Amino acid sequence: MRLVFAGTAAFAVPSLNALVKAGHELALVITQPDRAGNRNRVIPSAVKAAALRHGLHVYQPERIGAPESVAQIRWASPELMVVVAYGQILSGEVLGIPARGAVNVHASLLPRHRGASPIAHAILAGDALTGVTIMQMDTELDHGPILGTMELVLGPDATTESLTVDLADRGAELLVQILAKLSEIHPWVQDHARATLAPRLKKSDGELSWSSSATVMDR
């Protein structure tokens, strides 16, 4: 299948690698611009580094909704767009370009933990079960119909770092499975009444309340 892939964080790299290995045609890889790191060294995203290793065409717009970005995606003529930990909201115009729309790999069992930090919020909430969801994208936050899920038991020693690695691998595995039978899948609408939000963490989220239990503080 001819794809455009949009991703930035390391969480997205296993999905990109899996798509290449499965034989999909990656016409364009979109990722965030290089950013200044320690000592002002310019650091490419994890997805850019992986895409270049595969010899793929990389595009790094400041805004994916800008006219020149839309033109690039149209030029790529994707059948489907795959979005994994990209970091920008996609407009209806962008989502409408691929013939089969866009799918997203999200690191929670939607509709639980919609937002930028689902892994950390699953730990903070003390969830016993988490997982990954492949969903059809719409213009609302993690709101679209679900194509498939894969569950993972969340142990008491899980950290955001370790869980990110586990869910990234499971997301890649599920993504390839879903795309292989995409025409046969009947998406189901999320139960929006059960939705919870997982916004980006703030420094204040790390403050401890000494009246809390040891278990809560450990999370």
Coordinates of N, CA and C in Angstrom, one line a residue:
M1 N 0.8 -1.2 0.0 CA 0.0 0.0 0.0 C 0.9 1.3 0.0
R2 N 0.5 2.3 -0.8 CA 1.3 3.5 -0.8 C 0.9 4.4 0.4
L3 N 1.8 4.8 1.2 CA 1.6 5.4 2.5 C 2.3 6.7 2.6
V4 N 1.8 7.7 3.3 CA 2.5 8.8 3.9 C 2.5 8.5 5.4
F5 N 3.7 8.6 6.0 CA 3.9 8.3 7.5 C 4.2 9.6 8.2
A6 N 3.5 9.9 9.2 CA 3.8 11.1 10.0 C 4.1 10.7 11.5
G7 N 5.3 11.0 11.9 CA 5.7 10.6 13.3 C 7.0 11.4 13.7
T8 N 7.2 11.5 15.0 CA 8.4 12.2 15.5 C 9.1 11.5 16.6
A9 N 8.4 11.1 17.6 CA 9.0 10.5 18.8 C 9.5 9.1 18.5
A10 N 10.4 8.6 19.4 CA 10.9 7.3 19.3 C 9.8 6.2 19.3
F11 N 8.7 6.5 20.0 CA 7.6 5.6 20.0 C 7.1 5.2 18.6
A12 N 7.3 6.1 17.6 CA 6.9 5.8 16.3 C 7.8 5.0 15.4
V13 N 9.1 4.9 15.9 CA 10.1 4.2 15.0 C 9.7 2.7 14.8
P14 N 9.3 1.9 15.8 CA 9.0 0.5 15.5 C 7.9 0.4 14.4
S15 N 6.9 1.3 14.4 CA 5.8 1.3 13.4 C 6.4 1.6 12.0
L16 N 7.3 2.5 11.9 CA 7.9 2.9 10.6 C 8.7 1.7 10.1
N17 N 9.5 1.1 11.0 CA 10.3 -0.1 10.6 C 9.4 -1.2 10.2
A18 N 8.3 -1.5 10.9 CA 7.4 -2.6 10.6 C 6.8 -2.4 9.2
L19 N 6.4 -1.2 8.9 CA 5.8 -0.9 7.6 C 6.7 -1.2 6.5
V20 N 8.0 -0.7 6.6 CA 9.0 -1.0 5.6 C 9.2 -2.5 5.4
K21 N 9.3 -3.2 6.6 CA 9.6 -4.6 6.5 C 8.4 -5.4 5.9
A22 N 7.2 -4.9 6.1 CA 6.0 -5.5 5.5 C 5.8 -5.3 4.0
G23 N 6.7 -4.4 3.5 CA 6.6 -4.2 2.0 C 5.8 -3.0 1.6
H24 N 5.3 -2.2 2.5 CA 4.5 -1.0 2.1 C 5.4 0.0 1.5
E25 N 4.8 0.8 0.6 CA 5.5 1.8 -0.1 C 5.4 3.1 0.7
L26 N 6.5 3.6 1.3 CA 6.5 4.8 2.1 C 6.9 6.0 1.1
A27 N 5.9 6.6 0.6 CA 6.1 7.7 -0.4 C 6.7 8.9 0.2
L28 N 6.4 9.2 1.5 CA 6.8 10.4 2.2 C 6.8 10.1 3.7
V29 N 7.8 10.6 4.4 CA 7.8 10.6 5.9 C 7.9 12.0 6.4
I30 N 6.8 12.3 7.1 CA 6.7 13.7 7.7 C 7.1 13.7 9.2
T31 N 8.0 14.6 9.6 CA 8.4 14.6 11.0 C 8.6 16.1 11.4
Q32 N 8.7 16.3 12.7 CA 9.0 17.7 13.1 C 10.3 18.2 12.7
P33 N 10.5 19.5 12.6 CA 11.8 20.0 12.2 C 12.9 19.7 13.3
D34 N 14.1 19.6 12.9 CA 15.2 19.4 13.8 C 15.2 20.5 14.9
R35 N 15.5 20.1 16.1 CA 15.5 21.0 17.3 C 16.9 21.1 17.9
A36 N 17.1 22.2 18.6 CA 18.4 22.4 19.3 C 18.3 21.6 20.6
G37 N 19.4 20.8 20.8 CA 19.5 20.0 22.0 C 20.6 20.6 22.9
N38 N 21.3 19.7 23.7 CA 22.3 20.2 24.6 C 23.4 20.9 23.8
R39 N 23.9 22.0 24.4 CA 25.0 22.8 23.8 C 24.7 23.3 22.4
N40 N 23.3 23.5 22.2 CA 22.8 24.0 20.9 C 23.1 23.1 19.7
R41 N 23.4 21.8 20.0 CA 23.5 20.9 18.8 C 22.1 20.7 18.2
V42 N 22.1 20.7 16.9 CA 20.8 20.4 16.3 C 20.6 18.9 16.2
I43 N 19.4 18.5 16.7 CA 19.2 17.0 16.8 C 17.9 16.7 16.0
P44 N 18.1 15.7 15.1 CA 16.9 15.3 14.3 C 16.0 14.4 15.1
S45 N 14.8 14.3 14.7 CA 13.9 13.4 15.4 C 14.3 12.0 15.2
A46 N 13.8 11.1 16.1 CA 14.1 9.7 16.0 C 13.5 9.1 14.7
V47 N 12.4 9.6 14.3 CA 11.8 9.2 13.0 C 12.6 9.6 11.8
K48 N 13.1 10.8 11.9 CA 13.9 11.2 10.7 C 15.2 10.3 10.6
A49 N 15.8 10.1 11.7 CA 17.0 9.2 11.7 C 16.7 7.8 11.1
A50 N 15.5 7.3 11.5 CA 15.1 5.9 11.1 C 14.8 6.0 9.6
A51 N 14.1 7.0 9.1 CA 13.7 7.1 7.7 C 14.9 7.2 6.8
L52 N 15.9 8.0 7.2 CA 17.1 8.2 6.4 C 17.8 6.9 6.3
R53 N 17.8 6.1 7.4 CA 18.5 4.8 7.3 C 17.8 3.9 6.3
H54 N 16.5 4.1 6.1 CA 15.8 3.3 5.1 C 15.8 3.9 3.7
G55 N 16.4 5.1 3.6 CA 16.5 5.8 2.3 C 15.2 6.4 1.9
L56 N 14.4 6.8 2.8 CA 13.1 7.4 2.5 C 13.1 8.9 2.4
H57 N 12.1 9.4 1.7 CA 12.1 10.9 1.5 C 11.4 11.5 2.7
V58 N 12.2 12.5 3.4 CA 11.7 13.1 4.6 C 11.3 14.5 4.4
Y59 N 10.2 14.9 5.0 CA 9.7 16.3 4.9 C 9.5 16.8 6.3
Q60 N 9.9 18.0 6.6 CA 9.9 18.5 8.0 C 9.3 19.9 8.1
P61 N 8.0 20.0 7.9 CA 7.3 21.3 7.9 C 7.1 21.8 9.4
E62 N 7.1 23.1 9.5 CA 6.8 23.7 10.8 C 5.3 23.4 11.1
R63 N 4.5 23.5 10.1 CA 3.1 23.3 10.3 C 2.6 22.3 9.2
I64 N 2.0 21.2 9.6 CA 1.6 20.2 8.6 C 0.3 20.7 7.9
G65 N -0.4 21.7 8.4 CA -1.5 22.3 7.7 C -1.3 23.4 6.8
A66 N 0.0 23.9 6.7 CA 0.3 25.0 5.8 C 0.1 24.5 4.4
P67 N -0.2 25.5 3.5 CA -0.5 25.2 2.1 C 0.6 24.4 1.4
E68 N 1.9 24.7 1.7 CA 3.0 24.0 1.0 C 3.1 22.5 1.6
S69 N 2.7 22.3 2.8 CA 2.7 21.0 3.4 C 1.5 20.1 2.8
V70 N 0.4 20.8 2.6 CA -0.7 20.1 2.0 C -0.4 19.7 0.5
A71 N 0.4 20.6 -0.1 CA 0.8 20.3 -1.5 C 1.7 19.1 -1.6
Q72 N 2.6 19.0 -0.6 CA 3.6 17.9 -0.5 C 2.8 16.6 -0.3
I73 N 1.8 16.6 0.5 CA 1.1 15.3 0.8 C 0.3 15.0 -0.5
R74 N -0.3 15.9 -1.1 CA -1.0 15.7 -2.4 C -0.1 15.1 -3.4
W75 N 1.1 15.6 -3.5 CA 2.1 15.1 -4.4 C 2.5 13.7 -4.2
A76 N 2.5 13.3 -2.9 CA 2.8 11.9 -2.6 C 1.7 10.9 -3.0
S77 N 0.5 11.4 -3.2 CA -0.7 10.6 -3.6 C -0.8 9.3 -2.8
P78 N -1.0 9.5 -1.4 CA -1.1 8.3 -0.6 C -2.4 7.6 -0.7
E79 N -2.4 6.3 -0.6 CA -3.7 5.6 -0.4 C -4.2 5.7 1.1
L80 N -3.2 5.8 2.0 CA -3.5 5.9 3.4 C -2.4 6.7 4.1
M81 N -2.8 7.4 5.1 CA -1.8 8.1 6.0 C -1.7 7.4 7.3
V82 N -0.5 7.2 7.8 CA -0.3 6.6 9.1 C 0.4 7.6 10.0
V83 N -0.3 7.9 11.2 CA 0.2 8.9 12.1 C 0.5 8.2 13.4
V84 N 1.8 8.4 13.9 CA 2.2 7.8 15.2 C 3.1 8.8 15.9
A85 N 2.6 9.3 17.1 CA 3.4 10.2 17.9 C 4.0 11.4 17.1
Y86 N 3.2 12.0 16.3 CA 3.7 13.1 15.4 C 3.9 14.4 16.2
G87 N 2.8 14.8 16.9 CA 3.0 16.0 17.7 C 2.3 17.2 17.2
Q88 N 1.5 17.1 16.1 CA 0.7 18.2 15.6 C -0.7 17.7 15.3
I89 N -1.7 18.6 15.4 CA -3.1 18.3 15.0 C -3.2 18.3 13.5
L90 N -3.9 17.3 13.0 CA -4.1 17.3 11.5 C -5.5 17.9 11.2
S91 N -5.5 18.7 10.2 CA -6.8 19.4 9.8 C -7.6 18.4 8.9
G92 N -8.8 18.8 8.8 CA -9.7 18.0 7.9 C -9.2 18.0 6.5
E93 N -8.6 19.1 6.1 CA -8.0 19.1 4.7 C -6.9 18.1 4.5
V94 N -6.1 18.0 5.5 CA -5.0 17.0 5.4 C -5.6 15.6 5.5
L95 N -6.5 15.3 6.4 CA -7.1 14.0 6.6 C -7.8 13.6 5.4
G96 N -8.3 14.5 4.6 CA -9.1 14.2 3.4 C -8.3 13.9 2.2
I97 N -7.0 14.0 2.2 CA -6.2 13.8 1.0 C -6.0 12.3 0.7
P98 N -5.6 11.4 1.6 CA -5.5 10.0 1.3 C -6.8 9.4 0.9
A99 N -6.8 8.5 -0.1 CA -8.0 7.9 -0.6 C -8.7 7.1 0.5
R100 N -7.9 6.5 1.5 CA -8.6 5.7 2.6 C -8.4 6.4 3.9
G101 N -8.2 7.7 3.9 CA -8.1 8.4 5.2 C -6.8 8.2 5.9
A102 N -6.9 8.4 7.2 CA -5.7 8.3 8.1 C -5.9 7.5 9.3
V103 N -4.9 6.7 9.7 CA -5.0 5.9 10.9 C -4.0 6.3 11.9
N104 N -4.2 6.1 13.2 CA -3.3 6.6 14.2 C -3.1 5.4 15.2
V105 N -1.8 5.3 15.6 CA -1.4 4.3 16.7 C -1.4 5.1 18.0
H106 N -2.3 4.7 18.9 CA -2.4 5.5 20.2 C -2.1 4.5 21.3
A107 N -1.3 5.0 22.3 CA -0.8 4.2 23.4 C -1.7 4.1 24.6
S108 N -3.0 3.7 24.3 CA -3.9 3.4 25.4 C -5.1 2.6 24.8
L109 N -5.9 2.1 25.6 CA -7.1 1.5 25.2 C -8.2 2.5 25.1
L110 N -8.4 3.2 24.0 CA -9.4 4.2 23.8 C -10.8 3.7 24.1
P111 N -11.6 4.5 24.7 CA -11.5 6.0 24.9 C -10.8 6.4 26.1
R112 N -10.2 5.5 26.9 CA -9.4 5.9 28.1 C -8.1 6.6 27.7
H113 N -7.8 7.6 28.3 CA -6.5 8.4 28.2 C -6.3 8.9 26.8
R114 N -7.2 9.7 26.3 CA -7.0 10.5 25.1 C -6.1 11.7 25.4
G115 N -5.1 11.9 24.5 CA -4.3 13.0 24.7 C -2.8 12.7 24.5
A116 N -1.9 13.6 24.9 CA -0.5 13.5 24.6 C 0.3 12.6 25.5
S117 N -0.2 12.3 26.7 CA 0.6 11.5 27.7 C -0.2 10.3 28.2
P118 N -0.7 9.4 27.3 CA -1.5 8.3 27.8 C -0.7 7.3 28.7
I119 N 0.6 7.1 28.4 CA 1.3 6.1 29.1 C 1.5 6.5 30.5
A120 N 2.0 7.7 30.7 CA 2.2 8.3 32.1 C 0.9 8.3 32.9
H121 N -0.2 8.7 32.2 CA -1.5 8.8 33.0 C -2.0 7.4 33.3
A122 N -1.7 6.4 32.5 CA -2.1 5.0 32.9 C -1.5 4.6 34.2
I123 N -0.2 4.9 34.3 CA 0.6 4.6 35.5 C 0.0 5.4 36.7
L124 N -0.1 6.7 36.5 CA -0.6 7.5 37.6 C -2.0 7.1 38.1
A125 N -2.8 6.6 37.2 CA -4.2 6.2 37.5 C -4.2 4.8 38.2
G126 N -3.1 4.1 38.2 CA -3.1 2.8 38.7 C -3.8 1.8 37.9
D127 N -3.9 2.0 36.6 CA -4.6 1.0 35.7 C -4.0 -0.4 35.8
A128 N -4.8 -1.4 35.8 CA -4.2 -2.8 35.8 C -4.0 -3.2 34.4
L129 N -4.7 -2.6 33.4 CA -4.6 -3.0 32.0 C -4.5 -1.8 31.1
T130 N -3.6 -1.9 30.2 CA -3.4 -0.8 29.2 C -3.3 -1.5 27.8
G131 N -2.7 -0.8 26.9 CA -2.6 -1.4 25.5 C -2.4 -0.3 24.5
V132 N -2.6 -0.7 23.2 CA -2.6 0.2 22.1 C -3.9 0.1 21.3
T133 N -4.2 1.2 20.6 CA -5.4 1.2 19.8 C -5.0 1.8 18.4
I134 N -5.5 1.1 17.4 CA -5.4 1.7 16.0 C -6.8 2.2 15.7
M135 N -6.8 3.5 15.3 CA -8.1 4.2 15.1 C -8.1 5.0 13.8
Q136 N -9.2 5.1 13.2 CA -9.4 6.0 12.1 C -9.4 7.5 12.6
M137 N -8.7 8.4 12.0 CA -8.6 9.7 12.6 C -9.7 10.6 12.0
D138 N -10.2 11.5 12.9 CA -11.1 12.6 12.6 C -10.5 13.8 13.1
T139 N -11.2 14.9 13.1 CA -10.6 16.2 13.5 C -10.6 16.4 15.0
E140 N -11.2 15.5 15.8 CA -11.2 15.7 17.2 C -10.1 14.8 17.8
L141 N -9.8 15.1 19.1 CA -8.7 14.5 19.7 C -8.9 13.0 20.0
D142 N -8.2 12.1 19.4 CA -8.3 10.6 19.7 C -9.7 10.2 19.7
H143 N -10.5 10.6 18.8 CA -12.0 10.5 18.9 C -12.6 9.5 17.8
G144 N -11.8 9.1 16.8 CA -12.3 8.4 15.7 C -12.6 6.9 16.0
P145 N -13.3 6.3 15.0 CA -13.7 4.9 15.2 C -12.4 4.0 15.3
I146 N -12.6 2.9 16.1 CA -11.5 2.0 16.4 C -11.4 0.8 15.4
L147 N -10.2 0.5 14.9 CA -10.0 -0.6 14.0 C -9.5 -1.8 14.7
G148 N -8.8 -1.6 15.8 CA -8.3 -2.8 16.6 C -7.6 -2.4 17.8
T149 N -7.5 -3.3 18.8 CA -6.7 -3.0 20.0 C -5.9 -4.2 20.4
M150 N -4.8 -4.0 21.2 CA -4.0 -5.0 21.8 C -3.8 -4.7 23.2
E151 N -4.1 -5.6 24.1 CA -4.0 -5.3 25.6 C -2.6 -5.7 26.1
L152 N -2.3 -5.1 27.3 CA -1.1 -5.4 28.0 C -1.3 -5.2 29.5
V153 N -1.0 -6.2 30.3 CA -1.1 -6.0 31.7 C -0.1 -5.1 32.2
L154 N -0.5 -4.1 33.0 CA 0.4 -3.1 33.6 C 0.8 -3.5 35.0
G155 N 2.1 -3.9 35.1 CA 2.6 -4.4 36.3 C 2.9 -3.3 37.3
P156 N 3.1 -3.5 38.6 CA 3.4 -2.5 39.5 C 4.7 -1.8 39.4
D157 N 5.7 -2.5 38.7 CA 7.0 -1.9 38.5 C 7.1 -1.1 37.2
A158 N 6.1 -1.0 36.4 CA 6.1 -0.3 35.1 C 6.5 1.1 35.3
T159 N 7.4 1.6 34.4 CA 7.7 3.0 34.3 C 7.3 3.5 32.9
T160 N 7.2 4.9 32.8 CA 6.9 5.4 31.5 C 7.9 5.0 30.4
E161 N 9.1 4.9 30.8 CA 10.2 4.5 29.8 C 10.0 3.1 29.4
S162 N 9.8 2.1 30.3 CA 9.7 0.7 30.0 C 8.4 0.5 29.2
L163 N 7.3 1.1 29.7 CA 6.0 0.9 29.0 C 6.0 1.5 27.6
T164 N 6.7 2.6 27.4 CA 6.7 3.1 26.1 C 7.4 2.2 25.1
V165 N 8.4 1.5 25.5 CA 9.1 0.5 24.6 C 8.1 -0.6 24.3
D166 N 7.5 -1.2 25.4 CA 6.6 -2.3 25.2 C 5.4 -2.0 24.3
L167 N 4.8 -0.8 24.5 CA 3.6 -0.4 23.7 C 4.0 0.0 22.3
A168 N 5.2 0.5 22.1 CA 5.7 0.9 20.7 C 5.8 -0.4 19.9
D169 N 6.3 -1.4 20.5 CA 6.5 -2.7 19.7 C 5.1 -3.3 19.5
R170 N 4.2 -3.3 20.4 CA 2.9 -3.9 20.2 C 2.1 -3.0 19.2
G171 N 2.3 -1.7 19.2 CA 1.6 -0.9 18.3 C 2.0 -1.2 16.9
A172 N 3.3 -1.4 16.7 CA 3.8 -1.7 15.3 C 3.3 -3.0 14.9
E173 N 3.3 -4.0 15.7 CA 2.7 -5.3 15.4 C 1.3 -5.3 15.0
L174 N 0.5 -4.6 15.8 CA -0.9 -4.4 15.5 C -1.2 -3.6 14.2
L175 N -0.4 -2.6 14.0 CA -0.6 -1.8 12.8 C -0.4 -2.6 11.5
V176 N 0.6 -3.4 11.5 CA 0.8 -4.2 10.3 C -0.3 -5.2 10.1
Q177 N -0.8 -5.8 11.2 CA -1.9 -6.7 11.1 C -3.2 -6.1 10.6
I178 N -3.4 -4.9 11.1 CA -4.6 -4.1 10.7 C -4.6 -3.8 9.2
L179 N -3.4 -3.3 8.7 CA -3.3 -2.9 7.3 C -3.4 -4.0 6.4
A180 N -3.0 -5.2 6.8 CA -3.1 -6.4 6.0 C -4.5 -6.8 5.7
K181 N -5.4 -6.5 6.6 CA -6.8 -6.9 6.4 C -7.8 -5.6 6.5
L182 N -7.3 -4.5 6.1 CA -8.0 -3.2 6.3 C -9.4 -3.3 5.6
S183 N -9.5 -3.9 4.5 CA -10.8 -3.9 3.7 C -11.8 -4.8 4.4
E184 N -11.4 -5.7 5.3 CA -12.3 -6.6 5.9 C -12.8 -6.1 7.3
I185 N -12.1 -5.1 7.8 CA -12.4 -4.6 9.2 C -13.6 -3.7 9.2
H186 N -14.5 -3.8 10.2 CA -15.6 -2.9 10.4 C -15.3 -2.1 11.6
P187 N -14.9 -0.9 11.5 CA -14.6 0.0 12.7 C -15.8 0.1 13.6
W188 N -15.5 0.3 14.9 CA -16.6 0.5 15.8 C -16.4 1.9 16.5
V189 N -17.5 2.5 16.8 CA -17.5 3.9 17.4 C -17.1 3.8 18.9
Q190 N -16.2 4.7 19.3 CA -15.8 4.7 20.7 C -17.0 5.1 21.6
D191 N -17.0 4.6 22.8 CA -18.0 5.0 23.8 C -17.5 6.3 24.4
H192 N -17.9 7.4 23.8 CA -17.4 8.7 24.2 C -17.8 9.1 25.6
A193 N -18.8 8.5 26.2 CA -19.2 8.8 27.6 C -18.1 8.3 28.6
R194 N -17.3 7.4 28.1 CA -16.3 6.8 29.0 C -14.9 7.4 28.8
A195 N -14.8 8.4 28.0 CA -13.5 9.0 27.6 C -12.9 9.7 28.8
T196 N -11.6 9.6 29.0 CA -10.8 10.3 29.9 C -9.7 11.0 29.2
L197 N -9.1 12.1 29.8 CA -8.1 12.8 29.1 C -6.7 12.6 29.8
A198 N -5.7 12.6 28.9 CA -4.3 12.4 29.4 C -3.5 13.6 28.8
P199 N -3.6 14.8 29.4 CA -2.9 15.9 28.8 C -1.4 15.8 29.1
R200 N -0.6 16.6 28.4 CA 0.8 16.7 28.6 C 1.2 17.0 30.0
L201 N 2.1 16.3 30.6 CA 2.4 16.5 32.0 C 3.1 17.9 32.3
K202 N 2.8 18.4 33.4 CA 3.4 19.7 33.8 C 4.4 19.4 35.0
K203 N 5.3 20.3 35.3 CA 6.2 20.1 36.4 C 5.4 19.9 37.7
S204 N 4.3 20.6 37.9 CA 3.5 20.5 39.1 C 2.9 19.1 39.3
D205 N 2.8 18.3 38.2 CA 2.3 17.0 38.3 C 3.2 16.1 39.1
G206 N 4.5 16.5 39.3 CA 5.4 15.7 40.0 C 5.5 16.0 41.5
E207 N 4.7 17.0 42.0 CA 4.7 17.3 43.4 C 4.0 16.2 44.2
L208 N 4.6 15.8 45.3 CA 4.1 14.8 46.2 C 3.2 15.4 47.3
S209 N 2.1 14.7 47.5 CA 1.3 15.0 48.7 C 1.6 13.9 49.7
W210 N 2.2 14.4 50.9 CA 2.6 13.4 51.9 C 1.4 12.8 52.6
S211 N 0.2 13.2 52.3 CA -1.0 12.6 52.9 C -1.4 11.4 52.0
S212 N -0.8 11.3 50.8 CA -1.2 10.2 49.9 C -0.5 8.9 50.4
S213 N -1.0 7.8 49.9 CA -0.5 6.5 50.3 C 0.9 6.3 49.6
A214 N 1.7 5.3 50.1 CA 3.0 5.1 49.4 C 2.8 4.6 48.0
T215 N 1.7 3.8 47.7 CA 1.5 3.3 46.4 C 1.2 4.5 45.4
V216 N 0.4 5.4 45.8 CA 0.1 6.6 45.0 C 1.4 7.4 44.7
M217 N 2.2 7.6 45.7 CA 3.4 8.4 45.6 C 4.4 7.7 44.7
D218 N 4.5 6.4 44.8 CA 5.4 5.6 43.9 C 5.0 5.7 42.5
R219 N 3.7 5.8 42.2 CA 3.2 6.0 40.8 C 3.7 7.3 40.3

